[in-house]
Coordinates of C-alpha atoms in Angstrom, one line a residue:
X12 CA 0.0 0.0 0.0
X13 CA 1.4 3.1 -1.2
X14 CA 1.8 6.3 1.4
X15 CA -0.4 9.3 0.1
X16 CA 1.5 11.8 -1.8
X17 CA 3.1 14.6 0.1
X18 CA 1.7 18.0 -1.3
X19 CA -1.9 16.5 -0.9
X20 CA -1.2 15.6 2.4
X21 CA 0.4 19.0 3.3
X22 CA -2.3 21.2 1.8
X23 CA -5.1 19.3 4.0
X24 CA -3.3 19.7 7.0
X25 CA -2.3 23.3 6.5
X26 CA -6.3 24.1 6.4
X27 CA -6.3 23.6 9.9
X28 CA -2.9 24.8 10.8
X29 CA -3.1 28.6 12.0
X30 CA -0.1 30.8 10.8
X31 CA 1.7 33.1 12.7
X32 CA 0.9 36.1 10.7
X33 CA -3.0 35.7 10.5
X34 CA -5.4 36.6 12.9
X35 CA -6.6 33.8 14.7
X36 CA -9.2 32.3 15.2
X37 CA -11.7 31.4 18.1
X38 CA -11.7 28.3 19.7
X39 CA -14.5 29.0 21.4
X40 CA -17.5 31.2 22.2
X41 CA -16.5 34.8 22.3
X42 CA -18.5 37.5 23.8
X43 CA -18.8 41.0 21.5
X44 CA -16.9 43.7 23.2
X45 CA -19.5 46.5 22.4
X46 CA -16.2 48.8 20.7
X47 CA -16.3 47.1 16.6
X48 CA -12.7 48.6 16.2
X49 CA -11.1 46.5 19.4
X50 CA -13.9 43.3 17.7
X51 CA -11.9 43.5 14.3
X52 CA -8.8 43.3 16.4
X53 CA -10.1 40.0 18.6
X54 CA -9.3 36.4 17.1
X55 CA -13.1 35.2 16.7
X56 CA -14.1 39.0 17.4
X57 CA -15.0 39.3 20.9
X58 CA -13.8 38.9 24.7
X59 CA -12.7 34.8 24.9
X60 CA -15.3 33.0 27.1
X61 CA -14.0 30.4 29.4
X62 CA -10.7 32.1 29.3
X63 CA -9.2 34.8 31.4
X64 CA -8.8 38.6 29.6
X65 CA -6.0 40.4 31.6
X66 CA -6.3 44.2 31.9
X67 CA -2.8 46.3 32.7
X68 CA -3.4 49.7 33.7
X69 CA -1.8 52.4 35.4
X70 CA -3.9 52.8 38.2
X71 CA -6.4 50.1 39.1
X72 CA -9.6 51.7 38.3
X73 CA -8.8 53.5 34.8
X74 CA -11.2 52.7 31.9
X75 CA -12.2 49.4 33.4
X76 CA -16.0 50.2 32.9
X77 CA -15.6 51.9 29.9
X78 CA -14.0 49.0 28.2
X79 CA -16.1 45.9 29.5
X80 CA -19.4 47.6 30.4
X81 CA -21.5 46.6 27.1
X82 CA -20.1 42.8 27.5
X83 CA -20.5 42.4 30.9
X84 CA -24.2 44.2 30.7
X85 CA -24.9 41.5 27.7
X86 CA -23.8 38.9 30.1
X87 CA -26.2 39.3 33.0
X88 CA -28.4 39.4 30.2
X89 CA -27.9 36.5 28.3
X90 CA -26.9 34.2 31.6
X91 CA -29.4 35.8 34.7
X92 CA -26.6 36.0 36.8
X93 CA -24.6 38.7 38.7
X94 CA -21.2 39.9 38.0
X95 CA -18.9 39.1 40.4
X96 CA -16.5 42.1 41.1
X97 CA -13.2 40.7 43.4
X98 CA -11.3 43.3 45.1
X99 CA -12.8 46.5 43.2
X100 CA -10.9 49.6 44.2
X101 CA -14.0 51.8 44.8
X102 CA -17.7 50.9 44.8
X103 CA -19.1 50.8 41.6
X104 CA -21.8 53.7 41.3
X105 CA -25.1 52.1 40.9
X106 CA -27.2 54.6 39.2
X107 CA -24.0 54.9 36.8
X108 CA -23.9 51.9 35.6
X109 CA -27.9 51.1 35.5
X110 CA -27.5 54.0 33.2
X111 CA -25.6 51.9 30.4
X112 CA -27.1 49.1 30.9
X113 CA -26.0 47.0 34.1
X114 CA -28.5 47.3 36.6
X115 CA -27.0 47.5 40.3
X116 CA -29.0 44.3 41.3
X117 CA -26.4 42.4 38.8
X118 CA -23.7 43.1 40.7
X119 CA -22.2 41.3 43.6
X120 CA -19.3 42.9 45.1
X121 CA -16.4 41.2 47.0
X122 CA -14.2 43.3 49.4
X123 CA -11.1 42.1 50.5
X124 CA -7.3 43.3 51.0
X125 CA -6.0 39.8 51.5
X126 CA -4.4 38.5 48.0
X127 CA -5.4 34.9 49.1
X128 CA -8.8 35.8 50.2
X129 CA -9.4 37.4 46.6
X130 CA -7.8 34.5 44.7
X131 CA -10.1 32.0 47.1
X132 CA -13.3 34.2 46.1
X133 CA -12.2 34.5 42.7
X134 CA -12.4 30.5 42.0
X135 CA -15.1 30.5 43.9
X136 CA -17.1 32.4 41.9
X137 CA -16.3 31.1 38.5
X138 CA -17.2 27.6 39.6
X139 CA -20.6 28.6 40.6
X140 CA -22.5 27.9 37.2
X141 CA -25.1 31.0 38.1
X142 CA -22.1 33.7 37.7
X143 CA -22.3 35.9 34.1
X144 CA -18.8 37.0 34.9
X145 CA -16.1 38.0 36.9
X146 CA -14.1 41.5 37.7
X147 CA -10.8 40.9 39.6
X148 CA -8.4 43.3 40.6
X149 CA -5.2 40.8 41.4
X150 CA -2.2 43.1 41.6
X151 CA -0.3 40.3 43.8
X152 CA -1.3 37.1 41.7
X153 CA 1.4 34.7 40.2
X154 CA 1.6 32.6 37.5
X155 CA 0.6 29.5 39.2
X156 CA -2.5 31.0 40.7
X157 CA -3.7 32.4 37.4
X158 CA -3.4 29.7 36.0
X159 CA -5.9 27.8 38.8
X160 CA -8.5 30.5 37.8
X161 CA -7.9 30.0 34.0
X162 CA -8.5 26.5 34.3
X163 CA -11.6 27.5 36.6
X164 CA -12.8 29.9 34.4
X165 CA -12.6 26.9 31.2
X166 CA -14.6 24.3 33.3
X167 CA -17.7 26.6 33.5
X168 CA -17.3 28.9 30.7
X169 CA -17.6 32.2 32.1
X170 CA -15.8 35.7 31.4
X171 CA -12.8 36.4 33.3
X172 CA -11.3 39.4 33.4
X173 CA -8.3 39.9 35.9
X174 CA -7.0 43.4 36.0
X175 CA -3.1 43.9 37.1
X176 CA -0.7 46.6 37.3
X177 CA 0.9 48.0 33.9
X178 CA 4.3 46.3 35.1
X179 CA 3.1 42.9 35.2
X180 CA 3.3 42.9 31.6
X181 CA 7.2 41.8 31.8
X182 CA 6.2 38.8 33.4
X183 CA 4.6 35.5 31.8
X184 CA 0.6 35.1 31.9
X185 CA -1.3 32.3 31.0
X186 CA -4.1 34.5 29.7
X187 CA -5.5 33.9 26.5
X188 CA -5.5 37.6 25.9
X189 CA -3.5 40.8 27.1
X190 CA -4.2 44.5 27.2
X191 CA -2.6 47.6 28.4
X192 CA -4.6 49.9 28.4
X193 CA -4.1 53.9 28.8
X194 CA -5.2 57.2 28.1
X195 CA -3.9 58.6 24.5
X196 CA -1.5 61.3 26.0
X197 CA -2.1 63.3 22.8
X198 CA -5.7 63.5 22.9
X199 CA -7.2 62.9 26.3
X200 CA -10.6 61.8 24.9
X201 CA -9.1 58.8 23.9
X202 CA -8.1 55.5 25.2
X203 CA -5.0 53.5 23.4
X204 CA -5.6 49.8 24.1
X205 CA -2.3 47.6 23.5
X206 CA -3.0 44.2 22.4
X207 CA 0.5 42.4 24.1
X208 CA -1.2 39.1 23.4
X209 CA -3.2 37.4 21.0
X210 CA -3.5 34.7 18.6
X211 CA -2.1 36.5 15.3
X212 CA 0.2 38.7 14.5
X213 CA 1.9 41.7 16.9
X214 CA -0.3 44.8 16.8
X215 CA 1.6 47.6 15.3
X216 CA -1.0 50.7 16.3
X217 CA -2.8 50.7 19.0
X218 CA -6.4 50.1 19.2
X219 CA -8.0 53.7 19.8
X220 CA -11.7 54.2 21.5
X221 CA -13.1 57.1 23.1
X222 CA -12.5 57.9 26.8
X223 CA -16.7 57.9 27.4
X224 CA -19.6 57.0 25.7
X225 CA -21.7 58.7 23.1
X226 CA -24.7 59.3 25.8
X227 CA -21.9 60.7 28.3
X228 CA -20.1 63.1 25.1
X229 CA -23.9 64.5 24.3
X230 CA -24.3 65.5 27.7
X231 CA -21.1 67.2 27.9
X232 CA -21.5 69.0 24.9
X233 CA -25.2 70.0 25.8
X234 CA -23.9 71.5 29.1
X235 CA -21.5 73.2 27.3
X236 CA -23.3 74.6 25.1
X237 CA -25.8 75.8 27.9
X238 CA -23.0 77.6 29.8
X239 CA -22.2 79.4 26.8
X240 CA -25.6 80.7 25.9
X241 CA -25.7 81.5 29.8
X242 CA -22.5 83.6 29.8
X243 CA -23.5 85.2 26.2
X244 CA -27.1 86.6 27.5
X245 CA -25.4 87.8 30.8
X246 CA -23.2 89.7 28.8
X247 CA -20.3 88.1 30.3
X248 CA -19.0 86.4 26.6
X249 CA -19.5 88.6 23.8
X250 CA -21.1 86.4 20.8
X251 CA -19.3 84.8 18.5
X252 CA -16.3 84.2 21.1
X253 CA -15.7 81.0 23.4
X254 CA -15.4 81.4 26.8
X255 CA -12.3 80.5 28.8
X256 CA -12.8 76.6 29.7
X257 CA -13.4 76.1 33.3
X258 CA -15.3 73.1 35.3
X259 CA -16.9 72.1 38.3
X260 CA -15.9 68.3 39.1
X261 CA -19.1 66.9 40.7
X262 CA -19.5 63.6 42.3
X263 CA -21.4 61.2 41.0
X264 CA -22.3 59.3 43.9
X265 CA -23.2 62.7 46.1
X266 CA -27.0 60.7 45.9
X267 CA -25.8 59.2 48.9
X268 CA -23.5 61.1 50.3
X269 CA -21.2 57.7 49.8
X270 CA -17.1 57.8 49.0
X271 CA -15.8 57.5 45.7
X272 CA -17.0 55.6 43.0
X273 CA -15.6 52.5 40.5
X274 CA -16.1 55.1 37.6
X275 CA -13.5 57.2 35.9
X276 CA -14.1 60.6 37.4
X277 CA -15.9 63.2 35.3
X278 CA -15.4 67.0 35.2
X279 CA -19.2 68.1 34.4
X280 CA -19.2 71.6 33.3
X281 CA -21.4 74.0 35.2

């Protein structure tokens, strides 16, 4: 019996084979980000499901919501369960975040300084089968432990996204994705997402969205613009001229007189 011939072999395996230099893709469900610029980026276009997402930011907080608030609000959706949030930095503004879609009732939060009290909670949570996803801040986590709550995470395919400080990127991660994430320092309305990993090729640009959505831009503008009439029929702007730019930061969460919130702070003009 003769062996089959080489090129015909080679060309049906390579239709399976991913290369380097393509985008890859999914190899399992995938979760649309909400942002179709950071999708086309995404092997399978979306947040992997089943499979941890690692966030690397400056500061703890920065642009978390703004980058997974349409998945995770599409989660509770499709699933009927909470999001878990391990270790948030601040409490997440309820009335915020009902706002765009993730009703305060959706979310359960977990406080806790101890780094093996979070990790314990963490696993926890993703192998309860109720959970739509899970938030963790893990600034302390190794390798080893990530990889418990990766494999966690696969058993009951649910989101897991494990935010870590920017300087973690040096190290290994078994995450099936990577992203550094930081504001655009020459236009502050934007964010620059870095895609460190992926399955396809290194990202040469980064991926850019803006800094807040397009409800929370319309009502910046409109107050804006409301100032400026203001100032022009009190005579204090002459028309046709804009007035110096000044602000008045307000707190979101002053409806309850509680401390600071999980949202990137706003400057609302007066």
């Amino acid at each position: 019996m003769g062996l089959p011939f080489l090129d015909s072999f080679s060309a049906a395996a390579g239709r399976g084979v991913w290369h380097a230099d393509e985008l890859g893709l999914a190899d399992a469900q995938v979760a649309a980000t909400g942002h179709a610029a950071l999708d086309a980026q995404l092997p399978g276009g979306g947040w992997p499901v089943g499979a941890m997402t690692e966030l690397l930011q400056t500061t703890p907080e920065a642009h978390v919501w703004r980058l997974l608030l349409p998945a995770l609000a599409q989660a509770v959706q499709a699933r009927g369960g909470p999001v878990v949030l391990v270790g948030a930095p601040y409490e997440p503004c309820g009335p915020s975040l009902a706002a765009q879609g993730l009703p305060v009732e959706a979310l359960m939060w977990v406080g806790s300084e101890a780094p093996a009290a979070r990790l314990w909670a963490c696993e926890q949570a993703l192998r309860c089968a109720d959970i739509a996803a899970v938030v963790a801040w893990l600034p302390q986590a190794r390798v080893g432990e990530l990889r418990r709550l990766q494999l966690a995470a696969a058993q009951h395919e649910v989101l897991l996204f494990v935010c870590r400080p920017e300087s973690a990127a040096l190290s290994a991660s078994p995450a099936r994705l990577r992203i550094r994430a930081g504001r655009c320092e020459s236009d502050a309305s934007q964010i620059e997402l870095h895609i460190l990993k992926r399955r396809g090729p290194p990202l040469a640009a980064p991926v850019m969205l803006p800094a807040r959505n397009e409800r929370m831009a319309a009502l910046l503008a409109a107050a804006r613009l409301r100032r400026k009439l203001r100032l022009q029929q009190s005579g204090t702007v002459p028309a046709g001229e804009t007035a110096a730019p000044s602000a008045t930061v307000v707190r979101i969460d002053a409806w309850k007189g509680g401390g600071p919130d999980a949202l990137d702070r706003l400057a609302v003009v007066a």
